[in-house]
Amino acid sequence: MSYAKVLCVGLVGVTGHLVEVEADLAAGLPAVVISGLPDTALHEARDRVRAAVVNSGQRWPNRRITLNLLPADLPKFGSAFDLAIAAALLGGSGELPLLPLEHVVVLGELGLDGTVRPVRGVLPMVAAAARAGVGKVIVPAGNAAEAAVVPGVRVRAVDTLHRLVSFIRDGSPLIEPEPDDPSPAGGGPDLAEVAGQGLGRRALEVAAAGGHHLALVGPPGAGKTMLAERLPSILPELDDEAALEVTALHSIAGLLPPGGRLLRRPPFQAPHHTATVPSLVGGGSGLARPGAISLAHRGVLFLDEAPEFSRGALEALRQPLENGRVRLARSRGGAEYPARTQLVLAANPCPCAKPAGDAYCECPPQARRRYLSRLSGPLLDRIDVQVKLPPVRAAELMQATVDSEPSATVAARVAVARQAAATRWAVLGHRLNAEIPGPYLRRPPWRLPGPDTAELRVRLDAGSLSARGFDRIIRLAWTIADLDGRDRPDREDVREAIQLRTGDAA
């Protein structure tokens, strides 16, 4: 027999597609041809596979070898096809009976000595195999724990090509993944460490409960960074679906911690202000990789010193913040990544940034306006909560760890509020107040009474509030009511929402 086929999986963005690796061996001058839109790394598999096969004690067929990756019109990226290519090639040459690999997905990169090395993106690949009805996968030993978190799939691992050959030929056992032993959640930054800043803490709690974006403006030392870094500590743990999404994105980026367990804590990304557009939203040559906004999916994207970021980088965030997805177009095909994150911006009020605040500011009015104008109006219009933090007083600093609520206490209130919102919006298919489309908030049964929204309508007609801002304040009011245990917002909730959005009371 000169033909063999082995299943593998290719990734486009975060979506996996089942790929059939075909090998056909024919008479003629020895050569290896790979078709099916392979990238450079896949073209180089010819040399890696040849060396791995020979160094594993197998005979290399001196014939014309044609390798085809189906579907042929789907771009293929990376080195995860190496092990499947080697198995298909040995099967087509008659060296191996491939019956044990029927309806089995094979993933792995080969070293020249025949070792099987871990690859990126194994979790979404295994998930794609499960969706396609394939119940067995063979992965590199270094990816076994990661692959095993996908339910309904039997995972086995190999560390060398020789081990895979022995399994196919003699039925020798493969490596079984070790059972997951989840480690207890570590003690991260706690909200009790923040001195004073009652308004900032309230804004953080409201943002956490409703999934709202947050902007913090204040002098150095006011606690902007401390508050932002503690936002994940008051967010609920990720459910199974969200944890799989987040873990898959980190797998594609090669950022999974040792052990390959599901990431249950909301991720936190804090790129430096010199970050480029591709590093924020995703990009790179060949297959576009996820950026910081996708790695913060279901978590927090924190931009410290936000006015120092380039204008292009900040403006690139606008569309993903609105849609919750990043679509990256490339000449060889596009990629799409989820990006439903909470954006937190922190900024000084002016370039001189005196710790004592505006009273000692040395900047002329034009410099202050120019500095904060780097945050464009359309971007700020998408930020639900915008608060100005005053300098911390000595008395507040000394009482920081005595009177402040810890993260666990605040997190309990946030969890109750989120559950109330999820129950209410289940009929619409949403879970967070920040996700509800504006039209639903302006029609029965969720439209608020006219007297409660009178001030909002006045501001909208006067042009001091946009239609998007109107909807976002209504969403904030619903979150405030959820935190206070009420079924519907009242006028006072709307007044507080206006203060959190604009900085002044209604």
PDB file of C-alpha atoms in Angstrom, residues 337-471:
ATOM      1  CA  TYR A 337     -10.261  36.289  18.714  1.00  0.00           C
ATOM      2  CA  PRO A 338     -12.665  36.995  21.578  1.00  0.00           C
ATOM      3  CA  ALA A 339     -11.938  40.205  23.484  1.00  0.00           C
ATOM      4  CA  ARG A 340     -14.694  40.711  26.043  1.00  0.00           C
ATOM      5  CA  THR A 341     -12.619  42.427  28.680  1.00  0.00           C
ATOM      6  CA  GLN A 342     -12.938  45.199  31.243  1.00  0.00           C
ATOM      7  CA  LEU A 343     -10.765  48.147  30.285  1.00  0.00           C
ATOM      8  CA  VAL A 344      -9.258  50.175  33.125  1.00  0.00           C
ATOM      9  CA  LEU A 345      -7.487  53.440  32.291  1.00  0.00           C
ATOM     10  CA  ALA A 346      -5.320  55.336  34.769  1.00  0.00           C
ATOM     11  CA  ALA A 347      -4.060  58.841  34.076  1.00  0.00           C
ATOM     12  CA  ASN A 348      -2.457  61.784  35.810  1.00  0.00           C
ATOM     13  CA  PRO A 349      -4.429  65.022  35.397  1.00  0.00           C
ATOM     14  CA  CYS A 350      -1.487  66.849  33.793  1.00  0.00           C
ATOM     15  CA  PRO A 351       2.149  66.380  32.676  1.00  0.00           C
ATOM     16  CA  CYS A 352       3.731  67.768  35.866  1.00  0.00           C
ATOM     17  CA  ALA A 353       1.641  65.399  38.044  1.00  0.00           C
ATOM     18  CA  LYS A 354       2.272  66.968  41.430  1.00  0.00           C
ATOM     19  CA  PRO A 355       1.430  64.509  44.231  1.00  0.00           C
ATOM     20  CA  ALA A 356      -0.519  67.200  46.060  1.00  0.00           C
ATOM     21  CA  GLY A 357      -2.941  67.503  43.165  1.00  0.00           C
ATOM     22  CA  ASP A 358      -4.257  70.479  41.223  1.00  0.00           C
ATOM     23  CA  ALA A 359      -3.477  72.982  43.987  1.00  0.00           C
ATOM     24  CA  TYR A 360       0.243  72.791  43.148  1.00  0.00           C
ATOM     25  CA  CYS A 361      -0.009  72.157  39.403  1.00  0.00           C
ATOM     26  CA  GLU A 362       2.575  74.068  37.335  1.00  0.00           C
ATOM     27  CA  CYS A 363       1.074  73.281  33.927  1.00  0.00           C
ATOM     28  CA  PRO A 364      -0.645  75.975  31.856  1.00  0.00           C
ATOM     29  CA  PRO A 365      -4.264  75.256  30.926  1.00  0.00           C
ATOM     30  CA  GLN A 366      -3.289  74.459  27.332  1.00  0.00           C
ATOM     31  CA  ALA A 367      -0.843  71.769  28.487  1.00  0.00           C
ATOM     32  CA  ARG A 368      -3.472  70.155  30.723  1.00  0.00           C
ATOM     33  CA  ARG A 369      -6.035  70.091  27.929  1.00  0.00           C
ATOM     34  CA  ARG A 370      -3.503  68.765  25.423  1.00  0.00           C
ATOM     35  CA  TYR A 371      -2.358  66.010  27.805  1.00  0.00           C
ATOM     36  CA  LEU A 372      -5.774  64.538  28.582  1.00  0.00           C
ATOM     37  CA  SER A 373      -7.014  65.105  25.015  1.00  0.00           C
ATOM     38  CA  ARG A 374      -4.793  62.180  24.014  1.00  0.00           C
ATOM     39  CA  LEU A 375      -7.704  60.116  25.320  1.00  0.00           C
ATOM     40  CA  SER A 376     -10.169  60.832  22.538  1.00  0.00           C
ATOM     41  CA  GLY A 377     -13.818  61.606  23.104  1.00  0.00           C
ATOM     42  CA  PRO A 378     -15.038  58.477  21.263  1.00  0.00           C
ATOM     43  CA  LEU A 379     -12.794  56.286  23.428  1.00  0.00           C
ATOM     44  CA  LEU A 380     -13.855  57.932  26.701  1.00  0.00           C
ATOM     45  CA  ASP A 381     -17.489  57.689  25.617  1.00  0.00           C
ATOM     46  CA  ARG A 382     -17.092  53.921  25.855  1.00  0.00           C
ATOM     47  CA  ILE A 383     -15.834  54.122  29.454  1.00  0.00           C
ATOM     48  CA  ASP A 384     -18.832  53.703  31.755  1.00  0.00           C
ATOM     49  CA  VAL A 385     -17.238  54.839  35.043  1.00  0.00           C
ATOM     50  CA  GLN A 386     -14.972  57.916  35.071  1.00  0.00           C
ATOM     51  CA  VAL A 387     -13.842  59.179  38.492  1.00  0.00           C
ATOM     52  CA  LYS A 388     -11.312  61.700  39.741  1.00  0.00           C
ATOM     53  CA  LEU A 389      -9.332  60.594  42.786  1.00  0.00           C
ATOM     54  CA  PRO A 390      -8.084  63.166  45.329  1.00  0.00           C
ATOM     55  CA  PRO A 391      -4.670  62.922  47.016  1.00  0.00           C
ATOM     56  CA  VAL A 392      -4.489  60.525  49.981  1.00  0.00           C
ATOM     57  CA  ARG A 393      -4.509  62.199  53.419  1.00  0.00           C
ATOM     58  CA  ALA A 394      -2.204  61.197  56.265  1.00  0.00           C
ATOM     59  CA  ALA A 395      -5.070  59.970  58.451  1.00  0.00           C
ATOM     60  CA  GLU A 396      -6.352  57.721  55.658  1.00  0.00           C
ATOM     61  CA  LEU A 397      -2.885  56.333  55.059  1.00  0.00           C
ATOM     62  CA  MET A 398      -2.389  55.351  58.698  1.00  0.00           C
ATOM     63  CA  GLN A 399      -5.797  53.633  58.863  1.00  0.00           C
ATOM     64  CA  ALA A 400      -5.387  51.794  55.556  1.00  0.00           C
ATOM     65  CA  THR A 401      -5.304  48.235  56.911  1.00  0.00           C
ATOM     66  CA  VAL A 402      -7.637  48.867  59.865  1.00  0.00           C
ATOM     67  CA  ASP A 403     -10.891  50.166  58.421  1.00  0.00           C
ATOM     68  CA  SER A 404     -10.731  49.053  54.772  1.00  0.00           C
ATOM     69  CA  GLU A 405     -12.896  46.157  53.597  1.00  0.00           C
ATOM     70  CA  PRO A 406     -10.938  43.165  52.281  1.00  0.00           C
ATOM     71  CA  SER A 407     -11.426  41.857  48.765  1.00  0.00           C
ATOM     72  CA  ALA A 408     -13.334  38.785  49.989  1.00  0.00           C
ATOM     73  CA  THR A 409     -16.100  40.931  51.518  1.00  0.00           C
ATOM     74  CA  VAL A 410     -16.487  43.050  48.389  1.00  0.00           C
ATOM     75  CA  ALA A 411     -16.290  39.988  46.143  1.00  0.00           C
ATOM     76  CA  ALA A 412     -19.244  38.432  47.973  1.00  0.00           C
ATOM     77  CA  ARG A 413     -21.422  41.479  47.199  1.00  0.00           C
ATOM     78  CA  VAL A 414     -20.223  41.491  43.590  1.00  0.00           C
ATOM     79  CA  ALA A 415     -21.135  37.806  43.190  1.00  0.00           C
ATOM     80  CA  VAL A 416     -24.673  38.404  44.511  1.00  0.00           C
ATOM     81  CA  ALA A 417     -25.146  41.406  42.207  1.00  0.00           C
ATOM     82  CA  ARG A 418     -23.888  39.486  39.188  1.00  0.00           C
ATOM     83  CA  GLN A 419     -26.231  36.607  39.922  1.00  0.00           C
ATOM     84  CA  ALA A 420     -29.179  39.009  40.109  1.00  0.00           C
ATOM     85  CA  ALA A 421     -28.232  40.504  36.736  1.00  0.00           C
ATOM     86  CA  ALA A 422     -27.712  37.077  35.156  1.00  0.00           C
ATOM     87  CA  THR A 423     -31.147  35.930  36.330  1.00  0.00           C
ATOM     88  CA  ARG A 424     -32.836  39.084  35.039  1.00  0.00           C
ATOM     89  CA  TRP A 425     -31.158  39.141  31.623  1.00  0.00           C
ATOM     90  CA  ALA A 426     -31.225  35.365  30.979  1.00  0.00           C
ATOM     91  CA  VAL A 427     -34.241  35.841  28.706  1.00  0.00           C
ATOM     92  CA  LEU A 428     -32.060  38.066  26.491  1.00  0.00           C
ATOM     93  CA  GLY A 429     -29.069  35.718  26.530  1.00  0.00           C
ATOM     94  CA  HIS A 430     -26.819  38.053  28.543  1.00  0.00           C
ATOM     95  CA  ARG A 431     -25.254  37.893  32.007  1.00  0.00           C
ATOM     96  CA  LEU A 432     -23.837  41.367  32.733  1.00  0.00           C
ATOM     97  CA  ASN A 433     -25.491  44.772  32.809  1.00  0.00           C
ATOM     98  CA  ALA A 434     -22.689  46.200  30.642  1.00  0.00           C
ATOM     99  CA  GLU A 435     -23.629  43.781  27.826  1.00  0.00           C
ATOM    100  CA  ILE A 436     -27.307  44.756  27.481  1.00  0.00           C
ATOM    101  CA  PRO A 437     -28.082  46.568  24.204  1.00  0.00           C
ATOM    102  CA  GLY A 438     -29.428  50.067  24.733  1.00  0.00           C
ATOM    103  CA  PRO A 439     -32.779  49.561  22.936  1.00  0.00           C
ATOM    104  CA  TYR A 440     -33.837  46.943  25.507  1.00  0.00           C
ATOM    105  CA  LEU A 441     -33.220  49.419  28.334  1.00  0.00           C
ATOM    106  CA  ARG A 442     -35.500  52.003  26.726  1.00  0.00           C
ATOM    107  CA  ARG A 443     -38.552  49.810  26.217  1.00  0.00           C
ATOM    108  CA  PRO A 444     -40.911  47.982  28.617  1.00  0.00           C
ATOM    109  CA  PRO A 445     -40.565  46.156  30.892  1.00  0.00           C
ATOM    110  CA  TRP A 446     -37.097  47.560  31.687  1.00  0.00           C
ATOM    111  CA  ARG A 447     -37.627  51.216  30.781  1.00  0.00           C
ATOM    112  CA  LEU A 448     -37.264  53.422  33.869  1.00  0.00           C
ATOM    113  CA  PRO A 449     -40.028  55.905  34.792  1.00  0.00           C
ATOM    114  CA  GLY A 450     -39.805  59.353  33.222  1.00  0.00           C
ATOM    115  CA  PRO A 451     -39.166  61.275  36.482  1.00  0.00           C
ATOM    116  CA  ASP A 452     -36.173  59.038  37.261  1.00  0.00           C
ATOM    117  CA  THR A 453     -34.494  59.778  33.923  1.00  0.00           C
ATOM    118  CA  ALA A 454     -35.515  63.431  33.595  1.00  0.00           C
ATOM    119  CA  GLU A 455     -32.005  64.767  34.271  1.00  0.00           C
ATOM    120  CA  LEU A 456     -30.540  62.355  31.748  1.00  0.00           C
ATOM    121  CA  ARG A 457     -32.938  63.543  29.055  1.00  0.00           C
ATOM    122  CA  VAL A 458     -32.081  67.170  29.791  1.00  0.00           C
ATOM    123  CA  ARG A 459     -28.352  66.435  29.442  1.00  0.00           C
ATOM    124  CA  LEU A 460     -28.936  64.497  26.226  1.00  0.00           C
ATOM    125  CA  ASP A 461     -30.941  67.340  24.658  1.00  0.00           C
ATOM    126  CA  ALA A 462     -28.333  69.896  25.790  1.00  0.00           C
ATOM    127  CA  GLY A 463     -25.570  67.923  24.077  1.00  0.00           C
ATOM    128  CA  SER A 464     -23.550  67.303  27.244  1.00  0.00           C
ATOM    129  CA  LEU A 465     -24.349  63.589  27.037  1.00  0.00           C
ATOM    130  CA  SER A 466     -24.297  61.275  24.012  1.00  0.00           C
ATOM    131  CA  ALA A 467     -26.859  58.598  23.282  1.00  0.00           C
ATOM    132  CA  ARG A 468     -24.204  56.017  24.119  1.00  0.00           C
ATOM    133  CA  GLY A 469     -23.563  57.829  27.417  1.00  0.00           C
ATOM    134  CA  PHE A 470     -27.301  57.821  28.162  1.00  0.00           C
ATOM    135  CA  ASP A 471     -27.453  54.036  27.816  1.00  0.00           C
TER     136      ASP A 471
END
